[in-house]
Each structure stands twice: as C-alpha cells, then as structure tokens.
Amino acid sequence: ILNVEQSPQSLHVQEGDSTNFTCSFPSSNFYALHWYRWETAKSPEALFVMTLNGDEKKKGRISATLNTKEGYSYLYIKGSQPEDSATYLCAFSGSRLTFGEGTQLTVNP
Amino acid sequence: DGGITQSPKYLFRKEGQNVTLSCEQNLNHDAMYWYRQDPGQGLRLIYYSQIVNDFQKGDIAEGYSVSREKKESFPLTVTSAQKNPTAFYLCASNIDFNSGYTFGSGTRLTVV
C-alpha cells in the first residue's frame, strides 16, 4: 500500500488569512495527483488533477503546485473565507488512486 | 443532472447478515470504485471496476463482493466474513484513469 501523507492534520485560521497544506507521495510510478474538497454532509468534490512536474493550477482563490521529482504538492488558499471550511484530500494516482488522510480546515469569521 | 446515487444513506446490519449497498451513476463513466472511511483514516479502496463485467480487488477487499453487470450500477455486498463492517462507504466514478472522480453521498453502515 502506497503512503500518501498530508500535513497538517488540522488547521484553524481567521477569515482573510492565506494558508497552505502539503501532500507528499511516492515519486516513482507517478500518473497524477488529485486534490478534493470535502465539506461536511456533502460528497467530495474534485478541485484539481495534476499530471506534469511543475504543474500549477488555479480555481478562484485556490491554487496548487506539483513537484513529481521530489514527491510533493502544495494547495494554497488565498484570503480564506468561512465557506472554505472543509477537509482537503489529496490522492496519488499510480496503478490506482490512493488517498491521504486529509487536512481539516476551519476558517473562523 | 448527472451524478452518483448511493442508497440507503444509513444502514443497520445484524451480526452474521449480508447487506448490499447500491451505487448508480448516469454519467456514462466506465470506471467505478468503492471506498471505505474509518475515523482518523483516509479513504481505502475496496474494489474497482474499469469496464462492465470486470472488477479488481482493492487494498481491503476481504469480506466484500461486487458485481458490474451494467455500466450504470456497481453494488457492494458486505458479507458476514467482514470482521469490522461498521464504517462510511463511498462510491465514485470517473471517465478515464486520470480524470477527477465524482463521488456519491455515501452510506453509513452500522452493525448492531
């Protein structure tokens, strides 16, 4: 079983703060790195699927970068809002998708 | 609207019983997946199917069975052989190997 690690496990920030999380994954047999947002009582929602080393993707205030050679990805949220509160999951796609345990973000108004 | 429907939302099972969790999608996706979530753990893959009439074991397949007779449907049976079935179960699908997954809303199974 592949090891996908996310840090921190949880994070509390104030509205307006910018924040970032880390996902580390095996650097061999890489196909893609996925990021999902999972709000309470909802289904996980795909944010990004990244395939190339050096990829940077952006969706509104959320962006992500990818380094496949060293096996890490960062997710950034600029100017956090209370509606950004959710668990953010990353998943490594080798022969199958393997999920990390997630970073639980709470944005206080 | 296209999506994935899981039912029921909550399910209670007695010891020794088999139960089947339903997963239906109208997205025309070829690949479907079953994951299990336990407190403090990431999603773990139970079974997956990349095409009708074919499926593969994931990381924790023991005590589970699946079928894929139709493209739209991928039911999961939790058998009495599953030692610790109480968990939250998520079904997902995607159109190809490297596209984002679409998830259902989950089924919470409790053994009573």
PDB file of C-alpha atoms in Angstrom, chain A residues 1 31-32 34 36 38 43-46 49 51 89 93-101, chain B residues 35 37 40-43 45 48 57-59 88 90 94 97-101 103-105:
ATOM      1  CA  ILE A   1       0.000   0.000   0.000  1.00  0.00           C
ATOM      2  CA  TYR A  31       0.488   9.207 -13.143  1.00  0.00           C
ATOM      3  CA  ALA A  32      -1.438  12.033 -11.494  1.00  0.00           C
ATOM      4  CA  HIS A  34      -5.660  14.766  -7.323  1.00  0.00           C
ATOM      5  CA  TYR A  36     -10.526  17.171  -3.453  1.00  0.00           C
ATOM      6  CA  TRP A  38     -14.935  17.510   1.215  1.00  0.00           C
ATOM      7  CA  SER A  43     -19.700  14.485  -1.322  1.00  0.00           C
ATOM      8  CA  PRO A  44     -16.001  15.067  -2.021  1.00  0.00           C
ATOM      9  CA  GLU A  45     -15.596  17.460  -4.921  1.00  0.00           C
ATOM     10  CA  ALA A  46     -12.665  17.356  -7.333  1.00  0.00           C
ATOM     11  CA  VAL A  49      -5.962  16.763 -11.315  1.00  0.00           C
ATOM     12  CA  THR A  51      -0.076  15.285 -14.164  1.00  0.00           C
ATOM     13  CA  LEU A  89      -7.859  15.435   0.408  1.00  0.00           C
ATOM     14  CA  SER A  93      -2.621   8.018  -8.908  1.00  0.00           C
ATOM     15  CA  GLY A  94      -0.219   5.182  -9.551  1.00  0.00           C
ATOM     16  CA  SER A  95      -1.861   1.948 -10.599  1.00  0.00           C
ATOM     17  CA  ARG A  96      -4.856   3.093  -8.516  1.00  0.00           C
ATOM     18  CA  LEU A  97      -5.858   6.181  -6.578  1.00  0.00           C
ATOM     19  CA  THR A  98      -4.541   6.267  -3.001  1.00  0.00           C
ATOM     20  CA  PHE A  99      -5.847   8.943  -0.659  1.00  0.00           C
ATOM     21  CA  GLY A 100      -4.161  10.767   2.162  1.00  0.00           C
ATOM     22  CA  GLU A 101      -5.989  11.288   5.452  1.00  0.00           C
TER      23      GLU A 101
ATOM     24  CA  TYR B  35     -14.036   3.236  -0.774  1.00  0.00           C
ATOM     25  CA  GLN B  37     -13.677   5.543   5.529  1.00  0.00           C
ATOM     26  CA  GLY B  40      -8.864   9.038  11.573  1.00  0.00           C
ATOM     27  CA  GLN B  41      -8.080   7.207   8.354  1.00  0.00           C
ATOM     28  CA  GLY B  42      -8.026   8.120   4.699  1.00  0.00           C
ATOM     29  CA  LEU B  43     -10.317   6.593   2.122  1.00  0.00           C
ATOM     30  CA  LEU B  45     -10.091   1.217  -1.790  1.00  0.00           C
ATOM     31  CA  TYR B  48     -12.912  -1.095  -8.510  1.00  0.00           C
ATOM     32  CA  LYS B  57      -9.760  -6.127  -5.641  1.00  0.00           C
ATOM     33  CA  GLY B  58      -8.512  -3.029  -3.924  1.00  0.00           C
ATOM     34  CA  ASP B  59      -6.489  -2.829  -0.745  1.00  0.00           C
ATOM     35  CA  PHE B  88     -18.798   5.045   5.985  1.00  0.00           C
ATOM     36  CA  LEU B  90     -18.306   5.984  -0.640  1.00  0.00           C
ATOM     37  CA  ASN B  94     -14.587   8.635 -13.426  1.00  0.00           C
ATOM     38  CA  PHE B  97      -7.889   6.796 -15.442  1.00  0.00           C
ATOM     39  CA  ASN B  98      -6.563  10.292 -14.826  1.00  0.00           C
ATOM     40  CA  SER B  99      -9.726  12.357 -14.620  1.00  0.00           C
ATOM     41  CA  GLY B 100     -11.218  13.612 -11.355  1.00  0.00           C
ATOM     42  CA  TYR B 101     -13.578  11.336  -9.507  1.00  0.00           C
ATOM     43  CA  PHE B 103     -18.433  10.786  -5.595  1.00  0.00           C
ATOM     44  CA  GLY B 104     -21.788   9.732  -4.225  1.00  0.00           C
ATOM     45  CA  SER B 105     -23.062  10.994  -0.888  1.00  0.00           C
TER      46      SER B 105
END
